Amino acid sequence: MRRRYAVCLLMALIATQPHHAATPWDAFAPGRAAAATQWASTAPGKHHSATPSLSGASNAPAEAFSSTGDDYTTHSLSAQEEILLNLVNQDRKSAGLPPLEHDPALSRIARMKSRDMLDGNYFAHESPTWGTAREMLTRLGYDFAACGENIARHATVQKAQAAFLSSQGHRRNILSANWQRVGVGVALDENGHAYVTQLFAR
């Protein structure tokens, strides 16, 4: 098993409000997005109350693409998540980068994070339930060497992706050559607005 440590690029975006998400790692920058922060640590994650585990996630192979051309969707995603995954890889293709491999286990975790933000009525990289993205992946048994997270709250996933690309930090995560795998998760509120989580890993 690869050594687990955290090298997470942490970005937040509230596309429907003029302020950025407050996180402990913020280096404040103008605009709606929190600035990216890089950090590494071998210290164990925070301990929280008992939560469901993602059995076998660290050993499960990433799912191969099930289609061809510019369609990178797989059967394990919702319709909104399929749109989001396609947008991520189409934007990478436009930048001359290869598509990221979709990892169903990573998408399940991303979906849990989006749902947690919706149910918990918060918007932040650090979840009251799971902690940071690094801590969440570690607690759920996901094997990774580095991770990154983009989160957004917007009317549609298309608008969320466009907002990500307009923010330097979020765009850097999407177009990084360092990532190997991606997971996407979407939770819709009662008005149909999307809580979006993108998780990147290698």
Tab-separated table of N, CA and C in Angstrom, residues 10-181:
chain	number	residue	atom	x	y	z
A	10	LEU	N	-6.329	22.952	-1.748
A	10	LEU	CA	-7.658	23.165	-1.222
A	10	LEU	C	-8.235	24.450	-1.758
A	11	MET	N	-9.355	24.319	-2.483
A	11	MET	CA	-10.009	25.466	-3.078
A	11	MET	C	-11.482	25.454	-2.756
A	12	ALA	N	-12.064	26.632	-2.577
A	12	ALA	CA	-13.502	26.716	-2.327
A	12	ALA	C	-14.099	27.803	-3.173
A	13	LEU	N	-15.339	27.588	-3.560
A	13	LEU	CA	-16.011	28.569	-4.392
A	13	LEU	C	-17.479	28.622	-4.040
A	14	ILE	N	-17.987	29.792	-3.716
A	14	ILE	CA	-19.418	29.992	-3.604
A	14	ILE	C	-19.808	30.860	-4.775
A	15	ALA	N	-20.406	30.236	-5.773
A	15	ALA	CA	-20.690	30.958	-7.004
A	15	ALA	C	-21.931	31.823	-6.889
A	16	THR	N	-22.742	31.569	-5.857
A	16	THR	CA	-23.973	32.340	-5.734
A	16	THR	C	-23.852	33.460	-4.714
A	17	GLN	N	-22.676	33.609	-4.071
A	17	GLN	CA	-22.484	34.647	-3.086
A	17	GLN	C	-21.160	35.362	-3.362
A	18	PRO	N	-21.043	36.636	-2.960
A	18	PRO	CA	-19.855	37.403	-3.317
A	18	PRO	C	-18.647	37.139	-2.432
A	19	HIS	N	-18.771	36.272	-1.424
A	19	HIS	CA	-17.623	36.017	-0.547
A	19	HIS	C	-17.122	34.605	-0.768
A	20	HIS	N	-15.932	34.327	-0.290
A	20	HIS	CA	-15.341	33.013	-0.472
A	20	HIS	C	-15.509	32.203	0.798
A	21	ALA	N	-15.338	30.890	0.648
A	21	ALA	CA	-15.485	30.012	1.803
A	21	ALA	C	-14.312	30.199	2.748
A	22	ALA	N	-14.598	30.219	4.023
A	22	ALA	CA	-13.540	30.364	5.019
A	22	ALA	C	-13.001	28.998	5.390
A	23	THR	N	-11.707	28.793	5.207
A	23	THR	CA	-11.069	27.550	5.618
A	23	THR	C	-9.808	27.909	6.394
A	24	PRO	N	-9.304	26.982	7.217
A	24	PRO	CA	-8.109	27.286	8.002
A	24	PRO	C	-6.872	27.527	7.158
A	25	TRP	N	-6.930	27.167	5.858
A	25	TRP	CA	-5.729	27.250	5.020
A	25	TRP	C	-5.771	28.425	4.069
A	26	ASP	N	-6.780	29.296	4.201
A	26	ASP	CA	-6.949	30.368	3.234
A	26	ASP	C	-5.776	31.346	3.212
A	27	ALA	N	-5.314	31.648	2.019
A	27	ALA	CA	-4.480	32.823	1.789
A	27	ALA	C	-5.369	33.747	0.979
A	28	PHE	N	-5.883	34.785	1.580
A	28	PHE	CA	-6.970	35.542	0.984
A	28	PHE	C	-6.558	36.197	-0.323
A	29	ALA	N	-7.445	36.121	-1.301
A	29	ALA	CA	-7.221	36.686	-2.621
A	29	ALA	C	-8.521	37.315	-3.085
A	30	PRO	N	-8.455	38.313	-3.950
A	30	PRO	CA	-9.690	38.926	-4.434
A	30	PRO	C	-10.528	37.937	-5.227
A	31	GLY	N	-11.818	38.187	-5.259
A	31	GLY	CA	-12.726	37.324	-5.993
A	31	GLY	C	-13.501	36.407	-5.073
A	32	ARG	N	-14.200	35.457	-5.691
A	32	ARG	CA	-15.113	34.604	-4.948
A	32	ARG	C	-14.478	33.320	-4.450
A	33	ALA	N	-13.288	33.004	-4.891
A	33	ALA	CA	-12.687	31.720	-4.551
A	33	ALA	C	-11.589	31.882	-3.520
A	34	ALA	N	-11.474	30.889	-2.659
A	34	ALA	CA	-10.360	30.872	-1.723
A	34	ALA	C	-9.091	30.500	-2.458
A	35	ALA	N	-7.984	31.099	-2.064
A	35	ALA	CA	-6.715	30.803	-2.717
A	35	ALA	C	-6.284	29.378	-2.402
A	36	ALA	N	-5.552	28.791	-3.331
A	36	ALA	CA	-5.060	27.428	-3.132
A	36	ALA	C	-3.940	27.415	-2.111
A	37	THR	N	-3.921	26.360	-1.322
A	37	THR	CA	-2.862	26.160	-0.343
A	37	THR	C	-2.326	24.753	-0.499
A	38	GLN	N	-1.014	24.602	-0.476
A	38	GLN	CA	-0.394	23.293	-0.544
A	38	GLN	C	0.199	22.962	0.811
A	39	TRP	N	0.019	21.712	1.246
A	39	TRP	CA	0.612	21.303	2.510
A	39	TRP	C	0.836	19.810	2.503
A	40	ALA	N	1.739	19.368	3.337
A	40	ALA	CA	2.043	17.947	3.450
A	40	ALA	C	2.212	17.596	4.914
A	41	SER	N	1.746	16.421	5.265
A	41	SER	CA	1.848	16.008	6.652
A	41	SER	C	1.792	14.500	6.738
A	42	THR	N	2.543	13.927	7.663
A	42	THR	CA	2.444	12.498	7.924
A	42	THR	C	1.716	12.251	9.229
A	43	ALA	N	1.203	13.321	9.848
A	43	ALA	CA	0.498	13.170	11.118
A	43	ALA	C	-0.854	12.512	10.881
A	44	PRO	N	-1.335	11.704	11.868
A	44	PRO	CA	-2.643	11.076	11.705
A	44	PRO	C	-3.739	12.115	11.680
A	45	GLY	N	-4.838	11.776	11.019
A	45	GLY	CA	-5.978	12.682	10.940
A	45	GLY	C	-6.692	12.801	12.259
A	46	LYS	N	-7.631	13.749	12.340
A	46	LYS	CA	-8.424	13.944	13.541
A	46	LYS	C	-9.325	12.734	13.757
A	47	HIS	N	-9.641	12.479	15.019
A	47	HIS	CA	-10.566	11.407	15.345
A	47	HIS	C	-11.939	11.995	15.557
A	48	HIS	N	-12.944	11.367	14.964
A	48	HIS	CA	-14.317	11.826	15.056
A	48	HIS	C	-15.168	10.665	15.526
A	49	SER	N	-16.457	10.917	15.687
A	49	SER	CA	-17.373	9.849	16.046
A	49	SER	C	-17.440	8.832	14.923
A	50	ALA	N	-17.915	7.645	15.242
A	50	ALA	CA	-17.941	6.562	14.271
A	50	ALA	C	-18.768	6.941	13.055
A	51	THR	N	-18.237	6.613	11.876
A	51	THR	CA	-18.912	6.916	10.618
A	51	THR	C	-18.788	5.716	9.697
A	52	PRO	N	-19.621	5.644	8.662
A	52	PRO	CA	-19.563	4.483	7.756
A	52	PRO	C	-18.215	4.396	7.057
A	53	SER	N	-17.751	3.189	6.816
A	53	SER	CA	-16.493	2.996	6.087
A	53	SER	C	-16.808	2.654	4.641
A	54	LEU	N	-15.833	2.884	3.797
A	54	LEU	CA	-15.962	2.549	2.384
A	54	LEU	C	-15.180	1.271	2.176
A	55	SER	N	-15.809	0.157	2.386
A	55	SER	CA	-15.136	-1.133	2.395
A	55	SER	C	-14.472	-1.424	1.061
A	56	GLY	N	-13.168	-1.742	1.134
A	56	GLY	CA	-12.436	-2.144	-0.059
A	56	GLY	C	-12.066	-1.027	-0.995
A	57	ALA	N	-12.323	0.228	-0.605
A	57	ALA	CA	-12.079	1.323	-1.541
A	57	ALA	C	-10.613	1.454	-1.912
A	58	SER	N	-9.726	1.159	-0.945
A	58	SER	CA	-8.312	1.394	-1.211
A	58	SER	C	-7.724	0.365	-2.171
A	59	ASN	N	-8.372	-0.798	-2.284
A	59	ASN	CA	-7.835	-1.845	-3.128
A	59	ASN	C	-8.602	-2.021	-4.432
A	60	ALA	N	-9.745	-1.359	-4.537
A	60	ALA	CA	-10.556	-1.531	-5.746
A	60	ALA	C	-9.921	-0.794	-6.920
A	61	PRO	N	-9.815	-1.464	-8.073
A	61	PRO	CA	-9.250	-0.764	-9.239
A	61	PRO	C	-10.190	0.321	-9.720
A	62	ALA	N	-9.621	1.382	-10.258
A	62	ALA	CA	-10.446	2.451	-10.818
A	62	ALA	C	-11.189	1.919	-12.036
A	63	GLU	N	-12.419	2.406	-12.219
A	63	GLU	CA	-13.256	1.928	-13.315
A	63	GLU	C	-12.797	2.502	-14.644
A	64	ALA	N	-12.725	1.662	-15.647
A	64	ALA	CA	-12.322	2.116	-16.965
A	64	ALA	C	-13.462	2.884	-17.622
A	65	PHE	N	-13.132	3.741	-18.577
A	65	PHE	CA	-14.165	4.464	-19.312
A	65	PHE	C	-15.057	3.464	-20.043
A	66	SER	N	-16.348	3.756	-20.056
A	66	SER	CA	-17.284	2.840	-20.690
A	66	SER	C	-17.704	3.312	-22.071
A	67	SER	N	-17.176	4.425	-22.511
A	67	SER	CA	-17.575	4.945	-23.803
A	67	SER	C	-16.394	5.610	-24.486
A	68	THR	N	-16.637	6.151	-25.664
A	68	THR	CA	-15.536	6.629	-26.483
A	68	THR	C	-15.696	8.095	-26.834
A	69	GLY	N	-14.747	8.608	-27.597
A	69	GLY	CA	-14.809	10.001	-28.025
A	69	GLY	C	-14.666	10.946	-26.851
A	70	ASP	N	-15.551	11.941	-26.781
A	70	ASP	CA	-15.494	12.925	-25.709
A	70	ASP	C	-16.446	12.594	-24.568
A	71	ASP	N	-16.975	11.380	-24.551
A	71	ASP	CA	-17.901	10.972	-23.497
A	71	ASP	C	-17.143	10.109	-22.497
A	72	TYR	N	-16.927	10.647	-21.278
A	72	TYR	CA	-16.129	9.947	-20.279
A	72	TYR	C	-16.988	9.404	-19.148
A	73	THR	N	-18.297	9.267	-19.370
A	73	THR	CA	-19.209	8.874	-18.308
A	73	THR	C	-19.129	7.383	-18.035
A	74	THR	N	-19.626	6.997	-16.869
A	74	THR	CA	-19.709	5.597	-16.499
A	74	THR	C	-21.059	5.365	-15.839
A	75	HIS	N	-21.441	4.108	-15.709
A	75	HIS	CA	-22.760	3.771	-15.178
A	75	HIS	C	-22.907	4.115	-13.699
A	76	SER	N	-21.822	4.380	-12.997
A	76	SER	CA	-21.901	4.595	-11.554
A	76	SER	C	-22.255	6.030	-11.182
A	77	LEU	N	-22.437	6.906	-12.136
A	77	LEU	CA	-22.683	8.313	-11.867
A	77	LEU	C	-24.131	8.697	-12.140
A	78	SER	N	-24.606	9.719	-11.416
A	78	SER	CA	-25.904	10.295	-11.731
A	78	SER	C	-25.783	11.112	-13.015
A	79	ALA	N	-26.916	11.529	-13.545
A	79	ALA	CA	-26.895	12.312	-14.783
A	79	ALA	C	-26.102	13.601	-14.603
A	80	GLN	N	-26.292	14.298	-13.476
A	80	GLN	CA	-25.562	15.533	-13.229
A	80	GLN	C	-24.068	15.277	-13.064
A	81	GLU	N	-23.729	14.179	-12.432
A	81	GLU	CA	-22.316	13.839	-12.248
A	81	GLU	C	-21.669	13.453	-13.576
A	82	GLU	N	-22.405	12.779	-14.438
A	82	GLU	CA	-21.875	12.459	-15.767
A	82	GLU	C	-21.549	13.734	-16.544
A	83	ILE	N	-22.443	14.709	-16.459
A	83	ILE	CA	-22.190	15.991	-17.128
A	83	ILE	C	-20.917	16.621	-16.574
A	84	LEU	N	-20.791	16.615	-15.254
A	84	LEU	CA	-19.633	17.238	-14.611
A	84	LEU	C	-18.335	16.541	-14.994
A	85	LEU	N	-18.336	15.218	-14.981
A	85	LEU	CA	-17.132	14.472	-15.359
A	85	LEU	C	-16.744	14.758	-16.803
A	86	ASN	N	-17.727	14.779	-17.678
A	86	ASN	CA	-17.440	15.110	-19.077
A	86	ASN	C	-16.831	16.496	-19.208
A	87	LEU	N	-17.368	17.465	-18.467
A	87	LEU	CA	-16.851	18.832	-18.550
A	87	LEU	C	-15.400	18.904	-18.074
A	88	VAL	N	-15.088	18.198	-16.998
A	88	VAL	CA	-13.708	18.186	-16.490
A	88	VAL	C	-12.754	17.675	-17.568
A	89	ASN	N	-13.087	16.541	-18.160
A	89	ASN	CA	-12.167	15.943	-19.127
A	89	ASN	C	-12.185	16.655	-20.471
A	90	GLN	N	-13.299	17.254	-20.846
A	90	GLN	CA	-13.312	18.062	-22.063
A	90	GLN	C	-12.448	19.313	-21.899
A	91	ASP	N	-12.489	19.913	-20.698
A	91	ASP	CA	-11.635	21.072	-20.443
A	91	ASP	C	-10.164	20.684	-20.444
A	92	ARG	N	-9.850	19.507	-19.932
A	92	ARG	CA	-8.471	19.036	-19.977
A	92	ARG	C	-8.038	18.782	-21.424
A	93	LYS	N	-8.917	18.191	-22.209
A	93	LYS	CA	-8.592	17.934	-23.614
A	93	LYS	C	-8.334	19.237	-24.352
A	94	SER	N	-9.149	20.253	-24.064
A	94	SER	CA	-8.969	21.556	-24.720
A	94	SER	C	-7.631	22.184	-24.363
A	95	ALA	N	-7.105	21.823	-23.188
A	95	ALA	CA	-5.812	22.344	-22.749
A	95	ALA	C	-4.657	21.445	-23.169
A	96	GLY	N	-4.950	20.412	-23.958
A	96	GLY	CA	-3.904	19.521	-24.427
A	96	GLY	C	-3.485	18.481	-23.419
A	97	LEU	N	-4.350	18.204	-22.438
A	97	LEU	CA	-4.040	17.235	-21.387
A	97	LEU	C	-4.864	15.970	-21.571
A	98	PRO	N	-4.356	14.832	-21.122
A	98	PRO	CA	-5.137	13.596	-21.215
A	98	PRO	C	-6.280	13.624	-20.205
A	99	PRO	N	-7.345	12.871	-20.467
A	99	PRO	CA	-8.443	12.800	-19.498
A	99	PRO	C	-7.995	12.102	-18.229
A	100	LEU	N	-8.635	12.450	-17.135
A	100	LEU	CA	-8.387	11.764	-15.874
A	100	LEU	C	-9.242	10.510	-15.815
A	101	GLU	N	-8.701	9.473	-15.219
A	101	GLU	CA	-9.433	8.232	-15.054
A	101	GLU	C	-10.510	8.420	-13.984
A	102	HIS	N	-11.727	8.038	-14.301
A	102	HIS	CA	-12.787	8.125	-13.304
A	102	HIS	C	-12.657	6.973	-12.322
A	103	ASP	N	-12.653	7.319	-11.038
A	103	ASP	CA	-12.574	6.332	-9.972
A	103	ASP	C	-13.918	6.309	-9.241
A	104	PRO	N	-14.713	5.243	-9.382
A	104	PRO	CA	-16.013	5.190	-8.724
A	104	PRO	C	-15.940	5.346	-7.213
A	105	ALA	N	-14.886	4.801	-6.587
A	105	ALA	CA	-14.743	4.947	-5.137
A	105	ALA	C	-14.557	6.414	-4.768
A	106	LEU	N	-13.780	7.134	-5.568
A	106	LEU	CA	-13.553	8.552	-5.305
A	106	LEU	C	-14.834	9.348	-5.536
A	107	SER	N	-15.630	8.951	-6.522
A	107	SER	CA	-16.915	9.628	-6.746
A	107	SER	C	-17.882	9.375	-5.599
A	108	ARG	N	-17.871	8.177	-5.038
A	108	ARG	CA	-18.742	7.915	-3.887
A	108	ARG	C	-18.387	8.838	-2.728
A	109	ILE	N	-17.081	9.058	-2.524
A	109	ILE	CA	-16.657	9.942	-1.433
A	109	ILE	C	-17.026	11.386	-1.755
A	110	ALA	N	-16.822	11.798	-3.004
A	110	ALA	CA	-17.189	13.159	-3.408
A	110	ALA	C	-18.688	13.385	-3.221
A	111	ARG	N	-19.487	12.385	-3.556
A	111	ARG	CA	-20.937	12.488	-3.386
A	111	ARG	C	-21.296	12.598	-1.901
A	112	MET	N	-20.599	11.840	-1.065
A	112	MET	CA	-20.827	11.924	0.380
A	112	MET	C	-20.522	13.325	0.892
A	113	LYS	N	-19.439	13.935	0.379
A	113	LYS	CA	-19.080	15.282	0.820
A	113	LYS	C	-20.141	16.295	0.389
A	114	SER	N	-20.605	16.207	-0.861
A	114	SER	CA	-21.643	17.129	-1.321
A	114	SER	C	-22.911	16.967	-0.496
A	115	ARG	N	-23.288	15.727	-0.230
A	115	ARG	CA	-24.493	15.469	0.551
A	115	ARG	C	-24.333	15.963	1.987
A	116	ASP	N	-23.138	15.804	2.524
A	116	ASP	CA	-22.862	16.259	3.889
A	116	ASP	C	-23.000	17.773	3.982
A	117	MET	N	-22.516	18.503	2.971
A	117	MET	CA	-22.662	19.962	2.972
A	117	MET	C	-24.129	20.354	2.892
A	118	LEU	N	-24.885	19.666	2.035
A	118	LEU	CA	-26.310	19.977	1.896
A	118	LEU	C	-27.056	19.673	3.196
A	119	ASP	N	-26.875	18.476	3.727
A	119	ASP	CA	-27.602	18.081	4.935
A	119	ASP	C	-27.160	18.869	6.154
A	120	GLY	N	-25.870	19.230	6.191
A	120	GLY	CA	-25.336	19.956	7.339
A	120	GLY	C	-25.463	21.462	7.232
A	121	ASN	N	-25.997	21.928	6.100
A	121	ASN	CA	-26.204	23.363	5.894
A	121	ASN	C	-24.912	24.153	6.108
A	122	TYR	N	-23.840	23.693	5.469
A	122	TYR	CA	-22.565	24.411	5.538
A	122	TYR	C	-21.913	24.354	4.170
A	123	PHE	N	-20.889	25.169	3.983
A	123	PHE	CA	-20.112	25.147	2.754
A	123	PHE	C	-18.666	25.424	3.115
A	124	ALA	N	-17.842	24.396	3.139
A	124	ALA	CA	-16.448	24.546	3.566
A	124	ALA	C	-15.675	23.293	3.195
A	125	HIS	N	-14.363	23.436	3.116
A	125	HIS	CA	-13.514	22.277	2.867
A	125	HIS	C	-13.432	21.365	4.075
A	126	GLU	N	-13.564	21.920	5.257
A	126	GLU	CA	-13.493	21.091	6.464
A	126	GLU	C	-14.900	20.771	6.931
A	127	SER	N	-15.250	19.507	6.852
A	127	SER	CA	-16.576	19.038	7.233
A	127	SER	C	-16.653	18.799	8.736
A	128	PRO	N	-17.757	19.197	9.378
A	128	PRO	CA	-17.939	18.861	10.792
A	128	PRO	C	-17.986	17.352	11.018
A	129	THR	N	-18.351	16.617	9.988
A	129	THR	CA	-18.472	15.163	10.087
A	129	THR	C	-17.171	14.455	9.745
A	130	TRP	N	-16.529	14.880	8.651
A	130	TRP	CA	-15.410	14.134	8.094
A	130	TRP	C	-14.059	14.828	8.231
A	131	GLY	N	-14.027	16.092	8.570
A	131	GLY	CA	-12.765	16.818	8.595
A	131	GLY	C	-12.384	17.278	7.187
A	132	THR	N	-11.096	17.385	6.923
A	132	THR	CA	-10.610	17.825	5.620
A	132	THR	C	-10.740	16.696	4.599
A	133	ALA	N	-10.501	17.025	3.343
A	133	ALA	CA	-10.529	15.995	2.298
A	133	ALA	C	-9.507	14.914	2.596
A	134	ARG	N	-8.320	15.289	3.021
A	134	ARG	CA	-7.291	14.297	3.371
A	134	ARG	C	-7.791	13.371	4.469
A	135	GLU	N	-8.382	13.958	5.501
A	135	GLU	CA	-8.864	13.147	6.623
A	135	GLU	C	-10.015	12.240	6.205
A	136	MET	N	-10.890	12.754	5.367
A	136	MET	CA	-12.022	11.953	4.913
A	136	MET	C	-11.555	10.753	4.098
A	137	LEU	N	-10.649	10.986	3.148
A	137	LEU	CA	-10.138	9.887	2.334
A	137	LEU	C	-9.438	8.840	3.197
A	138	THR	N	-8.660	9.313	4.156
A	138	THR	CA	-7.931	8.398	5.030
A	138	THR	C	-8.880	7.581	5.890
A	139	ARG	N	-9.869	8.233	6.466
A	139	ARG	CA	-10.813	7.539	7.345
A	139	ARG	C	-11.630	6.501	6.596
A	140	LEU	N	-11.900	6.751	5.326
A	140	LEU	CA	-12.688	5.823	4.530
A	140	LEU	C	-11.834	4.768	3.839
A	141	GLY	N	-10.537	4.751	4.129
A	141	GLY	CA	-9.667	3.708	3.619
A	141	GLY	C	-9.255	3.866	2.177
A	142	TYR	N	-9.330	5.095	1.665
A	142	TYR	CA	-8.937	5.330	0.273
A	142	TYR	C	-7.435	5.548	0.206
A	143	ASP	N	-6.763	4.798	-0.647
A	143	ASP	CA	-5.311	4.853	-0.751
A	143	ASP	C	-4.896	5.936	-1.740
A	144	PHE	N	-4.091	6.896	-1.295
A	144	PHE	CA	-3.681	7.992	-2.172
A	144	PHE	C	-2.340	8.537	-1.720
A	145	ALA	N	-1.647	9.164	-2.641
A	145	ALA	CA	-0.391	9.834	-2.318
A	145	ALA	C	-0.578	11.340	-2.226
A	146	ALA	N	-1.514	11.885	-3.004
A	146	ALA	CA	-1.798	13.315	-2.970
A	146	ALA	C	-3.255	13.512	-3.368
A	147	CYS	N	-3.843	14.597	-2.888
A	147	CYS	CA	-5.249	14.840	-3.209
A	147	CYS	C	-5.508	16.323	-3.387
A	148	GLY	N	-6.575	16.624	-4.097
A	148	GLY	CA	-7.032	17.988	-4.275
A	148	GLY	C	-8.545	18.007	-4.253
A	149	GLU	N	-9.110	19.134	-3.876
A	149	GLU	CA	-10.567	19.241	-3.779
A	149	GLU	C	-11.055	20.577	-4.316
A	150	ASN	N	-12.080	20.540	-5.160
A	150	ASN	CA	-12.830	21.726	-5.570
A	150	ASN	C	-14.252	21.566	-5.068
A	151	ILE	N	-14.810	22.601	-4.480
A	151	ILE	CA	-16.221	22.564	-4.099
A	151	ILE	C	-16.905	23.823	-4.610
A	152	ALA	N	-18.175	23.685	-4.966
A	152	ALA	CA	-18.944	24.822	-5.443
A	152	ALA	C	-20.399	24.644	-5.061
A	153	ARG	N	-21.099	25.763	-5.015
A	153	ARG	CA	-22.549	25.762	-4.826
A	153	ARG	C	-23.107	26.690	-5.887
A	154	HIS	N	-23.866	26.111	-6.834
A	154	HIS	CA	-24.299	26.912	-7.977
A	154	HIS	C	-25.631	26.395	-8.494
A	155	ALA	N	-26.231	27.169	-9.404
A	155	ALA	CA	-27.543	26.810	-9.954
A	155	ALA	C	-27.484	25.531	-10.768
A	156	THR	N	-26.381	25.312	-11.508
A	156	THR	CA	-26.213	24.104	-12.321
A	156	THR	C	-24.759	23.656	-12.258
A	157	VAL	N	-24.516	22.402	-12.635
A	157	VAL	CA	-23.139	21.915	-12.648
A	157	VAL	C	-22.352	22.587	-13.770
A	158	GLN	N	-23.021	22.940	-14.861
A	158	GLN	CA	-22.338	23.644	-15.946
A	158	GLN	C	-21.823	24.991	-15.473
A	159	LYS	N	-22.648	25.717	-14.729
A	159	LYS	CA	-22.223	27.020	-14.216
A	159	LYS	C	-21.140	26.860	-13.151
A	160	ALA	N	-21.221	25.798	-12.377
A	160	ALA	CA	-20.178	25.533	-11.382
A	160	ALA	C	-18.836	25.296	-12.060
A	161	GLN	N	-18.844	24.494	-13.129
A	161	GLN	CA	-17.591	24.224	-13.836
A	161	GLN	C	-17.039	25.491	-14.480
A	162	ALA	N	-17.915	26.313	-15.049
A	162	ALA	CA	-17.457	27.572	-15.650
A	162	ALA	C	-16.848	28.473	-14.592
A	163	ALA	N	-17.449	28.488	-13.403
A	163	ALA	CA	-16.908	29.299	-12.315
A	163	ALA	C	-15.560	28.756	-11.849
A	164	PHE	N	-15.424	27.431	-11.783
A	164	PHE	CA	-14.129	26.843	-11.439
A	164	PHE	C	-13.044	27.327	-12.403
A	165	LEU	N	-13.357	27.310	-13.685
A	165	LEU	CA	-12.354	27.673	-14.682
A	165	LEU	C	-11.998	29.151	-14.650
A	166	SER	N	-12.875	29.971	-14.083
A	166	SER	CA	-12.586	31.402	-13.985
A	166	SER	C	-11.751	31.740	-12.754
A	167	SER	N	-11.517	30.746	-11.907
A	167	SER	CA	-10.727	30.923	-10.687
A	167	SER	C	-9.380	30.229	-10.865
A	168	GLN	N	-8.300	30.947	-10.631
A	168	GLN	CA	-6.970	30.409	-10.917
A	168	GLN	C	-6.689	29.124	-10.145
A	169	GLY	N	-7.023	29.112	-8.863
A	169	GLY	CA	-6.735	27.929	-8.048
A	169	GLY	C	-7.528	26.716	-8.473
A	170	HIS	N	-8.838	26.910	-8.698
A	170	HIS	CA	-9.673	25.791	-9.123
A	170	HIS	C	-9.245	25.282	-10.498
A	171	ARG	N	-8.961	26.216	-11.386
A	171	ARG	CA	-8.518	25.847	-12.735
A	171	ARG	C	-7.216	25.044	-12.666
A	172	ARG	N	-6.331	25.429	-11.784
A	172	ARG	CA	-5.064	24.707	-11.641
A	172	ARG	C	-5.314	23.259	-11.232
A	173	ASN	N	-6.282	23.044	-10.342
A	173	ASN	CA	-6.602	21.673	-9.945
A	173	ASN	C	-7.128	20.871	-11.135
A	174	ILE	N	-8.051	21.450	-11.876
A	174	ILE	CA	-8.669	20.746	-12.995
A	174	ILE	C	-7.651	20.424	-14.084
A	175	LEU	N	-6.727	21.348	-14.325
A	175	LEU	CA	-5.783	21.198	-15.439
A	175	LEU	C	-4.394	20.736	-14.993
A	176	SER	N	-4.275	20.255	-13.783
A	176	SER	CA	-2.973	19.778	-13.317
A	176	SER	C	-2.583	18.475	-14.004
A	177	ALA	N	-1.306	18.385	-14.351
A	177	ALA	CA	-0.773	17.153	-14.931
A	177	ALA	C	-0.384	16.148	-13.855
A	178	ASN	N	-0.495	16.529	-12.597
A	178	ASN	CA	-0.068	15.664	-11.503
A	178	ASN	C	-1.116	14.625	-11.114
A	179	TRP	N	-2.393	14.899	-11.407
A	179	TRP	CA	-3.450	13.985	-10.991
A	179	TRP	C	-3.574	12.806	-11.937
A	180	GLN	N	-4.007	11.683	-11.387
A	180	GLN	CA	-4.250	10.471	-12.178
A	180	GLN	C	-5.724	10.080	-12.195
A	181	ARG	N	-6.436	10.388	-11.110
A	181	ARG	CA	-7.808	9.938	-10.959
A	181	ARG	C	-8.690	11.106	-10.521
